[in-house]
PDB file of C-alpha atoms in Angstrom:
ATOM      1  CA  MET A   1      -0.231  -0.136   0.183  1.00 93.00           C
ATOM      2  CA  VAL A   2       1.022   3.593  -0.830  1.00 94.00           C
ATOM      3  CA  LYS A   3       0.932   5.722   2.592  1.00 96.00           C
ATOM      4  CA  LEU A   4       1.643   9.728   3.101  1.00 96.00           C
ATOM      5  CA  VAL A   5       2.565  10.719   6.543  1.00 94.00           C
ATOM      6  CA  ALA A   6       2.323  14.380   7.735  1.00 95.00           C
ATOM      7  CA  ILE A   7       4.425  15.342  10.118  1.00 92.00           C
ATOM      8  CA  GLY A   8       4.543  18.801  12.073  1.00 92.00           C
ATOM      9  CA  ASN A   9       3.605  20.604  14.858  1.00 93.00           C
ATOM     10  CA  ARG A  10      -0.068  22.894  14.004  1.00 93.00           C
ATOM     11  CA  PHE A  11       1.224  25.262  16.984  1.00 94.00           C
ATOM     12  CA  MET A  12       4.754  26.253  15.485  1.00 94.00           C
ATOM     13  CA  LYS A  13       3.566  28.509  12.614  1.00 95.00           C
ATOM     14  CA  ASP A  14       5.498  26.724   8.834  1.00 96.00           C
ATOM     15  CA  ASP A  15       6.269  23.725  10.562  1.00 94.00           C
ATOM     16  CA  ALA A  16       2.573  22.929  10.592  1.00 96.00           C
ATOM     17  CA  ILE A  17       3.261  23.453   6.531  1.00 97.00           C
ATOM     18  CA  ALA A  18       3.154  19.642   5.854  1.00 96.00           C
ATOM     19  CA  ILE A  19      -0.487  19.063   7.746  1.00 96.00           C
ATOM     20  CA  LYS A  20      -1.714  21.946   5.797  1.00 97.00           C
ATOM     21  CA  ALA A  21      -0.599  20.574   2.282  1.00 98.00           C
ATOM     22  CA  ALA A  22      -1.704  16.855   3.387  1.00 97.00           C
ATOM     23  CA  GLU A  23      -5.146  18.309   4.490  1.00 97.00           C
ATOM     24  CA  ALA A  24      -5.543  20.095   1.052  1.00 97.00           C
ATOM     25  CA  LEU A  25      -4.716  17.182  -1.105  1.00 97.00           C
ATOM     26  CA  GLU A  26      -6.177  14.190   1.128  1.00 96.00           C
ATOM     27  CA  ASP A  27      -9.406  13.892  -0.780  1.00 96.00           C
ATOM     28  CA  ARG A  28      -7.166  13.833  -4.052  1.00 96.00           C
ATOM     29  CA  LEU A  29      -4.319  11.345  -2.661  1.00 96.00           C
ATOM     30  CA  ILE A  30      -7.494   9.100  -1.522  1.00 95.00           C
ATOM     31  CA  CYS A  31      -8.568   8.676  -4.650  1.00 94.00           C
ATOM     32  CA  GLN A  32      -5.634   7.727  -6.004  1.00 92.00           C
ATOM     33  CA  ASP A  33      -5.225   5.020  -3.338  1.00 94.00           C
ATOM     34  CA  ILE A  34      -2.955   6.419  -0.955  1.00 96.00           C
ATOM     35  CA  GLN A  35      -3.549   6.471   2.674  1.00 96.00           C
ATOM     36  CA  VAL A  36      -3.278  10.184   4.384  1.00 96.00           C
ATOM     37  CA  ILE A  37      -1.843   9.832   7.855  1.00 95.00           C
ATOM     38  CA  ILE A  38      -1.980  13.096   9.685  1.00 94.00           C
ATOM     39  CA  GLY A  39       0.626  12.392  12.365  1.00 88.00           C
ATOM     40  CA  GLU A  40       1.166  16.056  13.663  1.00 86.00           C
ATOM     41  CA  THR A  41       3.936  15.627  16.537  1.00 81.00           C
ATOM     42  CA  ASP A  42       3.002  11.788  17.066  1.00 80.00           C
ATOM     43  CA  PHE A  43       5.194  10.347  14.180  1.00 74.00           C
ATOM     44  CA  GLN A  44       5.680   7.273  16.720  1.00 78.00           C
ATOM     45  CA  SER A  45       2.317   6.257  16.645  1.00 83.00           C
ATOM     46  CA  CYS A  46       2.507   6.915  12.317  1.00 79.00           C
ATOM     47  CA  PHE A  47       5.452   4.669  12.320  1.00 81.00           C
ATOM     48  CA  TYR A  48       3.958   1.635  14.232  1.00 81.00           C
ATOM     49  CA  LEU A  49       1.026   2.119  11.160  1.00 84.00           C
ATOM     50  CA  LEU A  50       3.579   1.435   8.292  1.00 87.00           C
ATOM     51  CA  ASP A  51       3.623  -2.351   7.034  1.00 87.00           C
ATOM     52  CA  LYS A  52       7.121  -3.515   5.799  1.00 87.00           C
ATOM     53  CA  ASP A  53       5.889  -3.951   2.401  1.00 91.00           C
ATOM     54  CA  ASP A  54       4.499  -0.068   2.101  1.00 92.00           C
ATOM     55  CA  PHE A  55       5.902   2.872  -0.256  1.00 95.00           C
ATOM     56  CA  VAL A  56       5.761   5.831   2.365  1.00 93.00           C
ATOM     57  CA  PHE A  57       5.981   9.615   1.530  1.00 96.00           C
ATOM     58  CA  ILE A  58       7.166  11.153   5.061  1.00 93.00           C
ATOM     59  CA  LEU A  59       6.113  14.871   4.259  1.00 95.00           C
ATOM     60  CA  ASP A  60       7.699  17.214   6.756  1.00 93.00           C
ATOM     61  CA  ALA A  61       9.206  20.737   7.266  1.00 93.00           C
ATOM     62  CA  LEU A  62      12.686  21.552   7.145  1.00 91.00           C
ATOM     63  CA  SER A  63      15.346  24.077   7.295  1.00 90.00           C
ATOM     64  CA  SER A  64      17.923  24.091   4.617  1.00 89.00           C
ATOM     65  CA  GLY A  65      18.587  27.461   3.786  1.00 90.00           C
ATOM     66  CA  ALA A  66      16.750  27.349   0.418  1.00 93.00           C
ATOM     67  CA  GLU A  67      13.770  29.214  -1.063  1.00 95.00           C
ATOM     68  CA  PRO A  68      10.699  29.082   1.413  1.00 96.00           C
ATOM     69  CA  GLY A  69       8.232  26.884  -0.052  1.00 96.00           C
ATOM     70  CA  SER A  70      10.629  25.298  -2.008  1.00 96.00           C
ATOM     71  CA  VAL A  71      10.121  21.225  -1.804  1.00 97.00           C
ATOM     72  CA  HIS A  72      12.628  18.848  -1.619  1.00 95.00           C
ATOM     73  CA  MET A  73      12.994  15.039  -2.379  1.00 94.00           C
ATOM     74  CA  PHE A  74      15.086  12.228  -1.088  1.00 92.00           C
ATOM     75  CA  ARG A  75      14.991   8.299  -1.404  1.00 92.00           C
ATOM     76  CA  LEU A  76      14.326   7.177   2.198  1.00 86.00           C
ATOM     77  CA  GLU A  77      17.269   4.645   1.765  1.00 84.00           C
ATOM     78  CA  ASP A  78      19.768   7.576   1.283  1.00 85.00           C
ATOM     79  CA  VAL A  79      18.076   9.197   4.042  1.00 79.00           C
ATOM     80  CA  MET A  80      18.551   6.268   6.404  1.00 74.00           C
ATOM     81  CA  SER A  81      22.018   5.792   5.059  1.00 74.00           C
ATOM     82  CA  GLN A  82      23.600   9.301   5.563  1.00 72.00           C
ATOM     83  CA  PRO A  83      23.751  11.445   8.758  1.00 66.00           C
ATOM     84  CA  SER A  84      20.790  14.550   8.518  1.00 56.00           C
ATOM     85  CA  SER A  85      22.167  17.194   6.328  1.00 51.00           C
ATOM     86  CA  PHE A  86      19.082  18.993   7.151  1.00 50.00           C
ATOM     87  CA  THR A  87      17.073  20.579  10.450  1.00 49.00           C
ATOM     88  CA  MET A  88      13.743  19.114  11.069  1.00 50.00           C
ATOM     89  CA  HIS A  89      11.774  20.704  14.417  1.00 49.00           C
ATOM     90  CA  HIS A  90      11.084  17.677  16.110  1.00 49.00           C
ATOM     91  CA  ASP A  91      13.335  15.881  18.915  1.00 46.00           C
ATOM     92  CA  LEU A  92      13.147  12.649  16.925  1.00 48.00           C
ATOM     93  CA  SER A  93      12.307  12.691  13.223  1.00 69.00           C
ATOM     94  CA  MET A  94      10.402   9.679  11.918  1.00 67.00           C
ATOM     95  CA  VAL A  95      13.552   8.997   9.777  1.00 70.00           C
ATOM     96  CA  GLU A  96      15.467   8.836  12.910  1.00 67.00           C
ATOM     97  CA  LEU A  97      13.410   6.479  14.507  1.00 61.00           C
ATOM     98  CA  MET A  98      13.364   4.306  10.979  1.00 67.00           C
ATOM     99  CA  LYS A  99      17.048   4.271  11.876  1.00 64.00           C
ATOM    100  CA  LEU A 100      16.650   3.265  15.375  1.00 62.00           C
ATOM    101  CA  TYR A 101      14.819   0.383  14.066  1.00 57.00           C
ATOM    102  CA  GLY A 102      16.620  -0.605  11.117  1.00 67.00           C
ATOM    103  CA  SER A 103      13.569  -0.184   9.261  1.00 69.00           C
ATOM    104  CA  GLN A 104      14.332  -0.766   5.345  1.00 76.00           C
ATOM    105  CA  PHE A 105      10.677   1.225   3.720  1.00 81.00           C
ATOM    106  CA  LYS A 106      10.855   1.968   0.058  1.00 89.00           C
ATOM    107  CA  GLY A 107       9.664   5.603  -0.301  1.00 92.00           C
ATOM    108  CA  TYR A 108      10.187   9.206  -0.316  1.00 94.00           C
ATOM    109  CA  LEU A 109      10.848  12.198   2.463  1.00 91.00           C
ATOM    110  CA  LEU A 110       9.583  14.910   0.810  1.00 95.00           C
ATOM    111  CA  GLY A 111      10.482  18.314   2.598  1.00 94.00           C
ATOM    112  CA  ILE A 112       8.825  21.464   2.602  1.00 96.00           C
ATOM    113  CA  GLU A 113      11.361  24.583   3.027  1.00 96.00           C
ATOM    114  CA  ILE A 114      10.052  26.764   5.870  1.00 96.00           C
ATOM    115  CA  PHE A 115      10.112  30.404   6.093  1.00 96.00           C
ATOM    116  CA  GLU A 116       9.626  30.816  10.242  1.00 93.00           C
ATOM    117  CA  ILE A 117       9.099  29.143  13.226  1.00 90.00           C
ATOM    118  CA  GLY A 118       7.498  30.091  16.484  1.00 91.00           C
ATOM    119  CA  PHE A 119       4.527  30.012  18.378  1.00 95.00           C
ATOM    120  CA  GLY A 120       1.406  30.684  15.976  1.00 93.00           C
ATOM    121  CA  GLN A 121      -1.571  29.000  14.450  1.00 92.00           C
ATOM    122  CA  GLU A 122      -0.957  30.016  11.195  1.00 95.00           C
ATOM    123  CA  LEU A 123       1.138  29.777   8.603  1.00 96.00           C
ATOM    124  CA  SER A 124       3.967  32.440   7.594  1.00 96.00           C
ATOM    125  CA  THR A 125       2.880  34.982   4.711  1.00 95.00           C
ATOM    126  CA  ALA A 126       5.280  33.815   2.794  1.00 94.00           C
ATOM    127  CA  LEU A 127       4.095  29.991   2.981  1.00 96.00           C
ATOM    128  CA  ARG A 128       0.471  30.546   2.779  1.00 96.00           C
ATOM    129  CA  GLU A 129       0.864  32.417   0.121  1.00 96.00           C
ATOM    130  CA  LYS A 130       2.299  29.301  -1.640  1.00 97.00           C
ATOM    131  CA  LEU A 131       0.634  26.595   0.087  1.00 97.00           C
ATOM    132  CA  PRO A 132      -1.496  25.827  -3.821  1.00 97.00           C
ATOM    133  CA  PHE A 133       1.927  26.233  -5.670  1.00 97.00           C
ATOM    134  CA  ILE A 134       3.554  23.485  -2.559  1.00 97.00           C
ATOM    135  CA  CYS A 135       0.303  21.023  -3.132  1.00 97.00           C
ATOM    136  CA  ARG A 136       0.889  21.027  -7.114  1.00 97.00           C
ATOM    137  CA  ILE A 137       4.445  19.969  -7.154  1.00 97.00           C
ATOM    138  CA  ILE A 138       3.580  17.181  -4.193  1.00 97.00           C
ATOM    139  CA  GLU A 139       0.653  15.452  -5.974  1.00 97.00           C
ATOM    140  CA  CYS A 140       3.104  16.005  -9.469  1.00 96.00           C
ATOM    141  CA  GLU A 141       6.126  14.373  -7.806  1.00 96.00           C
ATOM    142  CA  ILE A 142       4.205  11.429  -6.211  1.00 96.00           C
ATOM    143  CA  LYS A 143       2.195  10.777  -9.230  1.00 94.00           C
ATOM    144  CA  LYS A 144       5.519  10.714 -11.487  1.00 94.00           C
ATOM    145  CA  ILE A 145       6.911   8.285  -8.667  1.00 94.00           C
ATOM    146  CA  ILE A 146       3.905   5.849  -8.336  1.00 93.00           C
ATOM    147  CA  ALA A 147       4.278   6.098 -12.383  1.00 92.00           C
ATOM    148  CA  GLU A 148       8.064   5.020 -12.446  1.00 90.00           C
ATOM    149  CA  GLU A 149       8.436   2.919  -9.336  1.00 87.00           C
ATOM    150  CA  ILE A 150       5.231   0.787  -7.936  1.00 79.00           C
ATOM    151  CA  THR A 151       4.017  -1.889  -9.857  1.00 61.00           C
ATOM    152  CA  TYR A 152       0.851  -3.265  -8.612  1.00 54.00           C
ATOM    153  CA  ALA A 153       0.218  -7.396  -8.896  1.00 42.00           C
TER     154      ALA A 153
END
């Protein structure tokens, strides 16, 4: 099964970008047989909802210094084999939990570049204005990856 897991904190401004994008895309992804899991900060429960044969998309905010709203894609196998070169705003990320348990999930980490992290329930203006564009990029990339990499029996 294909699963998208959205991680973030709704009360830390742009850290919620993955949640907002997943919620905006949820109906469209479900129509494509993609299970959407809104994990918020409870990535540990999300981890236990994954089966070893799942193809997983992890959607999270990240800070690498790139243009706010840009979407970065990394193969999970590459991310798992290297130390993190970007910052996620959680004490322990879902990727770190996968490393800890030696999980070998197939899939991708899709990181959305943040503009501002701080207390607040709204995205920064920079990301709020780009949300439709961010969603289009995410949906197009997911469709492309599914078409190229996943074969159904």
